[in-house]
Short mmCIF file of C-alpha atoms and ligand atoms in Angstrom, two decimals:
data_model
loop_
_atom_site.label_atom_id
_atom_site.label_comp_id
_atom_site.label_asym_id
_atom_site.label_seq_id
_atom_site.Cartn_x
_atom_site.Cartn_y
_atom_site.Cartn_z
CA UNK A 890 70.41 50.47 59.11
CA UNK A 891 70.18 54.04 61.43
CA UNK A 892 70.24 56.78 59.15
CA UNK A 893 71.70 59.67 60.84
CA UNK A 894 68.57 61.38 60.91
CA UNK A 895 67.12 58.98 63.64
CA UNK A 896 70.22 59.81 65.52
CA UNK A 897 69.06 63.44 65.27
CA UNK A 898 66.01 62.75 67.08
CA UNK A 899 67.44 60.51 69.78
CA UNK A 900 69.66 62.85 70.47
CA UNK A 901 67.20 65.59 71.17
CA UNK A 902 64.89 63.47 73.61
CA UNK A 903 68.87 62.03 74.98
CA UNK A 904 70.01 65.74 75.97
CA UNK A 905 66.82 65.95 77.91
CA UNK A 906 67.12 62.91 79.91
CA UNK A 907 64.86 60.80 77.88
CA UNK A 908 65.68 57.08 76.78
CA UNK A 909 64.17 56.43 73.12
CA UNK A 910 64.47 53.25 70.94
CA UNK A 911 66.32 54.02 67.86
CA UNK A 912 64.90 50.82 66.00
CA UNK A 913 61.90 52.73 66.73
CA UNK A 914 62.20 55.48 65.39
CA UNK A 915 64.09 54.69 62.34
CA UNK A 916 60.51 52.41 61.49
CA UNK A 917 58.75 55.60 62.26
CA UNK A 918 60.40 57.51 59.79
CA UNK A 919 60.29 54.85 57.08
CA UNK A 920 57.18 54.20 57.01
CA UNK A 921 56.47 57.93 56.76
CA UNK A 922 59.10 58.36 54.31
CA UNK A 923 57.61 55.29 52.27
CA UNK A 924 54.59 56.61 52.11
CA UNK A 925 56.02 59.86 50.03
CA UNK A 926 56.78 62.30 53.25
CA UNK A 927 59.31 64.26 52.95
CA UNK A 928 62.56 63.39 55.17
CA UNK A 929 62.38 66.92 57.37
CA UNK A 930 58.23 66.48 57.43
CA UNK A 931 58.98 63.22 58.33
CA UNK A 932 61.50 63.95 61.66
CA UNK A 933 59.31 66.52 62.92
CA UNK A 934 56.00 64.22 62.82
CA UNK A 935 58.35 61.51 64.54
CA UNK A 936 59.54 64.10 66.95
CA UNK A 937 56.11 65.38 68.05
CA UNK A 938 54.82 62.07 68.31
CA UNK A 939 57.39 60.76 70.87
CA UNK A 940 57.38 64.17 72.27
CA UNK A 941 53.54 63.39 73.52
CA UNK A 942 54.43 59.75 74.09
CA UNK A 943 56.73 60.31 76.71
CA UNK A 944 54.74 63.67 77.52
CA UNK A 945 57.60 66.20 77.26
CA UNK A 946 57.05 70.08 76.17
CA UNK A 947 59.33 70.49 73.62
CA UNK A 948 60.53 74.32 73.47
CA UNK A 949 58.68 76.24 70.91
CA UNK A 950 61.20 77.34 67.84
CA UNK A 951 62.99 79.99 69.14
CA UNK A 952 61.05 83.40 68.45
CA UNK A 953 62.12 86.85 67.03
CA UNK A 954 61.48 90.33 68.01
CA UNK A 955 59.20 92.13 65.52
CA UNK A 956 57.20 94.97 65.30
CA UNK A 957 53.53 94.61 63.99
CA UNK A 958 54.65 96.73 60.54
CA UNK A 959 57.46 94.18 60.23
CA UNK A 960 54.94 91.42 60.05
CA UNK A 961 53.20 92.81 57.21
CA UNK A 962 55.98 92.20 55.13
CA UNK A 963 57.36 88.72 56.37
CA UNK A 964 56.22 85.54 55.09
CA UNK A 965 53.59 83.81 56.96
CA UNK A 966 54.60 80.85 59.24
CA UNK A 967 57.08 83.12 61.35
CA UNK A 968 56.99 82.59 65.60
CA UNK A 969 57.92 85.90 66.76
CA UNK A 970 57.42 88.31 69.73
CA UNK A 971 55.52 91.00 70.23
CA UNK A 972 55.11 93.83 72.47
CA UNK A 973 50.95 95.42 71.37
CA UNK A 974 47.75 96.61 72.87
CA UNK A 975 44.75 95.31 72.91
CA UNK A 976 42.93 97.49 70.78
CA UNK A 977 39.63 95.19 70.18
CA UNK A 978 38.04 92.23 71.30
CA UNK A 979 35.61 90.45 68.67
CA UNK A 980 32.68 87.88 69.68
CA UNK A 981 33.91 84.77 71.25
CA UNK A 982 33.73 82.29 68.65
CA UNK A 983 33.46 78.47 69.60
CA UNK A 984 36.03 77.66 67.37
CA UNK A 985 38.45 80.20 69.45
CA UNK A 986 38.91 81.52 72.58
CA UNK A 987 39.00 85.05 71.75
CA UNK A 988 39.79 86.82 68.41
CA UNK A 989 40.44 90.82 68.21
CA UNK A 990 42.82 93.53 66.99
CA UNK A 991 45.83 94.15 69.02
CA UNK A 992 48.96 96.87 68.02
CA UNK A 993 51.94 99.05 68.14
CA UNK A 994 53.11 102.49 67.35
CA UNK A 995 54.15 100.37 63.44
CA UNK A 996 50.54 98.93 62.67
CA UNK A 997 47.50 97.64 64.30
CA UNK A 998 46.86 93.69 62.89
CA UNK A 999 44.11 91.07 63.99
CA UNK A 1000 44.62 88.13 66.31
CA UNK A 1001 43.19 85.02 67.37
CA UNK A 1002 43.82 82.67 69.98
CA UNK A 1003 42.79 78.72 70.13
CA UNK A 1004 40.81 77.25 72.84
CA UNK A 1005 43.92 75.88 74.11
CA UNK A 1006 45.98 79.03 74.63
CA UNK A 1007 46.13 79.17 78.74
CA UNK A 1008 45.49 83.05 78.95
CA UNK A 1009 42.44 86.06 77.90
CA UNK A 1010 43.56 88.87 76.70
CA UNK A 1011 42.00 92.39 78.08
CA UNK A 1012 41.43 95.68 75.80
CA UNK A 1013 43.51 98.18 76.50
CA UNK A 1014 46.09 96.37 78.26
CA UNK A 1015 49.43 96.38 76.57
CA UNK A 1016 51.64 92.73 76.62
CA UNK A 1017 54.57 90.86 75.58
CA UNK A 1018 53.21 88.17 73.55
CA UNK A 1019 55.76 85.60 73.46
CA UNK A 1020 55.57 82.37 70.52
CA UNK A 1021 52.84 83.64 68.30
CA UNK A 1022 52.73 82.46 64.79
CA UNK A 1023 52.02 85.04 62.12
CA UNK A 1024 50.02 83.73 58.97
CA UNK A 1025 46.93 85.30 56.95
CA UNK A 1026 43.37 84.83 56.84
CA UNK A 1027 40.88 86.32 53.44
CA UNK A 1028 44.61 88.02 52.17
CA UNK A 1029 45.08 89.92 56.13
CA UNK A 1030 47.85 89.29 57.79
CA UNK A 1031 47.07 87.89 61.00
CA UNK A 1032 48.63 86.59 64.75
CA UNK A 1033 47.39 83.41 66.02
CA UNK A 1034 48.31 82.22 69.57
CA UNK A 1035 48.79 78.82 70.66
CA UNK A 1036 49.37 76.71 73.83
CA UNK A 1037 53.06 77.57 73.51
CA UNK A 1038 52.74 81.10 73.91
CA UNK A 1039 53.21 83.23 76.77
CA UNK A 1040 51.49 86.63 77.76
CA UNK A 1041 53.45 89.19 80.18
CA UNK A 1042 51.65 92.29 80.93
CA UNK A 1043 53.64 95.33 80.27
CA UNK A 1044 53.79 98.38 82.89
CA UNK A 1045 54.22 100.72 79.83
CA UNK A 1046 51.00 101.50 77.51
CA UNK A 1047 51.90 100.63 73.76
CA UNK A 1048 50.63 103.39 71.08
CA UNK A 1049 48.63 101.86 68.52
CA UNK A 1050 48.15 103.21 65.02
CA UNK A 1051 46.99 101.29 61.56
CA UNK A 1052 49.20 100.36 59.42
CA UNK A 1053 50.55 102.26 56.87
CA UNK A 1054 52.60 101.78 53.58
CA UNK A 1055 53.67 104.23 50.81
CA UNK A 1056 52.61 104.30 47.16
CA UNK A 1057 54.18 106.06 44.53
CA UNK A 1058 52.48 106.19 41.16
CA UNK A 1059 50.00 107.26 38.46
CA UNK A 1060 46.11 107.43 38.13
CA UNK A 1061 45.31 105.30 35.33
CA UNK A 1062 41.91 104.89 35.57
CA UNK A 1063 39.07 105.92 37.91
CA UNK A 1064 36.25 102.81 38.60
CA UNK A 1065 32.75 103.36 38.43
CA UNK A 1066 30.83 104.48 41.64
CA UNK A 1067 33.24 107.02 42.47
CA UNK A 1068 32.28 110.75 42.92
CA UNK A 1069 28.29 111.66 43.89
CA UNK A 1070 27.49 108.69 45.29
CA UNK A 1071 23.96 107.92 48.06
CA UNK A 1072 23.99 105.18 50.38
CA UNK A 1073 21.87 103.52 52.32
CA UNK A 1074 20.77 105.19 55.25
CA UNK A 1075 20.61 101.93 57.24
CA UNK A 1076 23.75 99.75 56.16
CA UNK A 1077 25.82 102.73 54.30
CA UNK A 1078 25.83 100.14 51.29
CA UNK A 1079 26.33 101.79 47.71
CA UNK A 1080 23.05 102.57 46.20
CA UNK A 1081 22.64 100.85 42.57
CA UNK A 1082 20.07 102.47 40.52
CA UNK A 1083 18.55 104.11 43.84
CA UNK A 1084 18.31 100.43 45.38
CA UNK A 1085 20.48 98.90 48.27
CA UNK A 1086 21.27 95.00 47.81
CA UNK A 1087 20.07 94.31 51.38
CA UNK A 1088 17.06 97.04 51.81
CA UNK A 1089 15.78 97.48 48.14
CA UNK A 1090 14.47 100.96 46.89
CA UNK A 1091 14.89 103.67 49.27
CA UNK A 1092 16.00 107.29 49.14
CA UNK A 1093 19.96 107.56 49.97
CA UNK A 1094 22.36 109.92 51.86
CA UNK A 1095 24.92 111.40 49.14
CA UNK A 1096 28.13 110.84 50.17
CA UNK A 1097 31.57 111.60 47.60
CA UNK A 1098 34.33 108.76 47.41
CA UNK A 1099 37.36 107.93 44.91
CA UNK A 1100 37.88 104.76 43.61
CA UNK A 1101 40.63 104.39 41.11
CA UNK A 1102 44.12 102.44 39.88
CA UNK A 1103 47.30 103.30 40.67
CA UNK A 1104 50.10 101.96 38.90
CA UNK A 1105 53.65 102.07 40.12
CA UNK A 1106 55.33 100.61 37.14
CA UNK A 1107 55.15 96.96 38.60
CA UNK A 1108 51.65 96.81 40.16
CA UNK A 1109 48.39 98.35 39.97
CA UNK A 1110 46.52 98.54 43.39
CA UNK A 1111 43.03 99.56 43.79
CA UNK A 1112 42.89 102.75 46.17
CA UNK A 1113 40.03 104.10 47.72
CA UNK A 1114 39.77 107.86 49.00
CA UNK A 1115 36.66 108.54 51.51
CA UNK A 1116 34.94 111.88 51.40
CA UNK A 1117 37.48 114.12 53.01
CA UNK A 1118 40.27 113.21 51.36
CA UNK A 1119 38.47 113.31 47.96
CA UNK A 1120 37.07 116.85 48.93
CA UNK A 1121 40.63 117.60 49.66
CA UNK A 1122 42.32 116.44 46.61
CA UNK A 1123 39.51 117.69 43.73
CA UNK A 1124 38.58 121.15 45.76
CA UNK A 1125 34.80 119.72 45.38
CA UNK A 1126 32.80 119.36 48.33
CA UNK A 1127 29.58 117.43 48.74
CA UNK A 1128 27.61 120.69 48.39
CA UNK A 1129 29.23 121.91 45.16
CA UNK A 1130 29.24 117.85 43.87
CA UNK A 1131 25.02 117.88 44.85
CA UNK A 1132 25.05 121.63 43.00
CA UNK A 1133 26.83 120.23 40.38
CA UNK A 1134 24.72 116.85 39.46
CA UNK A 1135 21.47 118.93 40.00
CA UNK A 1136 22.75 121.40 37.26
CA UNK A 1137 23.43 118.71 34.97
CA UNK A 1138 20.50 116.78 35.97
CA UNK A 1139 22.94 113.68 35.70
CA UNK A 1140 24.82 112.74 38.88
CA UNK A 1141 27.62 111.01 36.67
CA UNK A 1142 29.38 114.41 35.64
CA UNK A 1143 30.94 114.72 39.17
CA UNK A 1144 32.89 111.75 38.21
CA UNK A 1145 33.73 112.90 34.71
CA UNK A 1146 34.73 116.37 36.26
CA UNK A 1147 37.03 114.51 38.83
CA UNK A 1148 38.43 112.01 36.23
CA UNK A 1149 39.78 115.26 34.04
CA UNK A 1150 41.44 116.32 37.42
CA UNK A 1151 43.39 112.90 38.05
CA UNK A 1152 43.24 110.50 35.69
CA UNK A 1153 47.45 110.72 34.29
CA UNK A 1154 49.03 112.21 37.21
CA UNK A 1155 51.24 111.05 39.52
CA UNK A 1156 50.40 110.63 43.49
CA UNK A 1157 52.26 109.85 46.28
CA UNK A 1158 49.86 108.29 48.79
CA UNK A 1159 49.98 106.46 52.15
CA UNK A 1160 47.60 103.55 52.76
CA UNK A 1161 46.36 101.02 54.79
CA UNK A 1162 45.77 97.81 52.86
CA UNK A 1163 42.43 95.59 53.75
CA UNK A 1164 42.55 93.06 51.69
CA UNK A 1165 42.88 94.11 47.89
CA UNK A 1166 41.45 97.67 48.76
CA UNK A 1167 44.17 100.41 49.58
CA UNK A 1168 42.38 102.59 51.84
CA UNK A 1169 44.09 105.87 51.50
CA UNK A 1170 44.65 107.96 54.72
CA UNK A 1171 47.24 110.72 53.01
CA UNK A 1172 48.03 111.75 49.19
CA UNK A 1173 50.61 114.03 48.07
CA UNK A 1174 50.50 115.22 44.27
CA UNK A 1175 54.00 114.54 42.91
CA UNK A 1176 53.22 116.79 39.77
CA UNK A 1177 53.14 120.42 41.08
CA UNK A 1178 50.27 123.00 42.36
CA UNK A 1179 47.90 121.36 40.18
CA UNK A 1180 46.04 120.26 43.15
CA UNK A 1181 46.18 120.83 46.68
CA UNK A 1182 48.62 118.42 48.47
CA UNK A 1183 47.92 117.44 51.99
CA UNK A 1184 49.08 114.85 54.43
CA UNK A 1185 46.42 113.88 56.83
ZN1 ZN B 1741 20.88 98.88 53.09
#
């Protein structure tokens, strides 16, 4: 018996000129579907495997128009089109032909390309990437380009800028290793107990930093603030937070000074997610003068 479903598939390799057995293929997908594959699983395998019998280039799904923010917030698995810069080019790996970072005005997001993509991409150049899959890699989203896609370079330079997204929520707790911190000179690693992991005991830089939970009433995200911002937000500069721990002679009350500040209030902030980490680039206070709000 022909199920319709090898009729499907003649039909596709019949509308472009291309004679198939149907006896074929309906054993082709039997024996896939026999073996527990799944009947759409199993018409695409049949389909690509005629498709490079008779050698034909079947067209690539057909592709949407998204911008690089979008992306962040589609599922995985998407061909789409992009117009980016080339922002960075990593280390040629041998497993790809080139991997980097490429962007638009709505996020910057990292890329790779397999050895059998026909084109190099240059930094700084902006493009219409045409048939690029989106999908993640360690929890990033990420582009990867295949032999189906196409690269036209673009007369008009692209803006790039990271990715942002907005946060609105409490402080509920502030982790350990936030405030007076020292890092290593050499690979700006957190010192523990005036020790790097990688270089072992050595005298640190001080540096201040904000690591704490912020809970939105559905999630908690983990949300880092570097020293400017944290300067910003608690009105305590690295001087005043070295002042302060030498006073004490215990660099852990900067911490408890800035936990009293935060800890229970509500922030508005903007961040750029790398993997679990929110790294935050703006915060607003949502509850009055309390503390300076800023934007940056
Ligand atoms: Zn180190």
């Amino acid at each position: 018996m022909i199920t319709a479903t090898a009729m499907d598939i003649q039909k596709i390799f019949t509308e472009k000129g291309i004679e198939t057995d149907i006896n074929q293929i309906e054993t082709n997908l039997n024996k896939l579907i026999n073996l527990g594959v799944p009947v759409e699983d199993a018409k695409k395998s049949v389909i690509k495997k005629i498709a490079s019998e008779k050698n034909v280039e079947l067209s690539a799904p057909s592709s949407n128009n998204v911008s690089i923010g979008e992306i962040y917030s589609i599922p995985p698995k998407k061909w789409v089109n992009v117009r980016i810069a080339v922002t960075n080019l990593g280390a040629d790996g041998e497993k790809y032909k080139q991997r980097g970072v490429i962007g638009d005005e709505t996020g910057t997001i990292n890329f790779i390309s397999s050895n059998n993509v026909p084109f190099t991409l240059e930094v700084g150049k902006s493009y219409l990437l045409e048939n690029v899959i989106t999908g993640t890699f360690y929890n990033q989203p990420q582009i990867s380009l295949n032999k189906s896609s196409k690269a036209t370079i673009l007369n008009e330079i692209i803006e790039t800028k990271a990715f942002t997204k907005s946060i609105e929520g409490a402080i509920v707790s502030v982790s350990s290793g936030s405030g007076l911190i020292k890092r290593c000179p050499t690979c700006k690693k957190v010192l523990s107990k005036g020790a790097c992991s990688e270089h072992g005991k050595i005298d640190g830089t001080y540096d201040l930093r904000i690591k704490a939970t912020l809970d939105d009433g559905e999630n908690t995200y983990t949300i880092l603030l570097q020293k400017e911002l944290t300067e910003t937000l608690t009105g305590i500069d690295l001087n005043r937070a070295i002042a302060m721990a030498a006073d004490a002679l215990d660099q852990k009350v900067v911490m408890e000074e800035i936990e009293k500040m935060i800890i229970g209030r509500y922030y508005r902030v903007e961040v750029t997610p790398v993997s679990e980490l929110m790294i935050v680039k703006g915060i607003d206070s949502l509850t009055g003068q309390m503390i300076n709000p800023l934007k940056v």
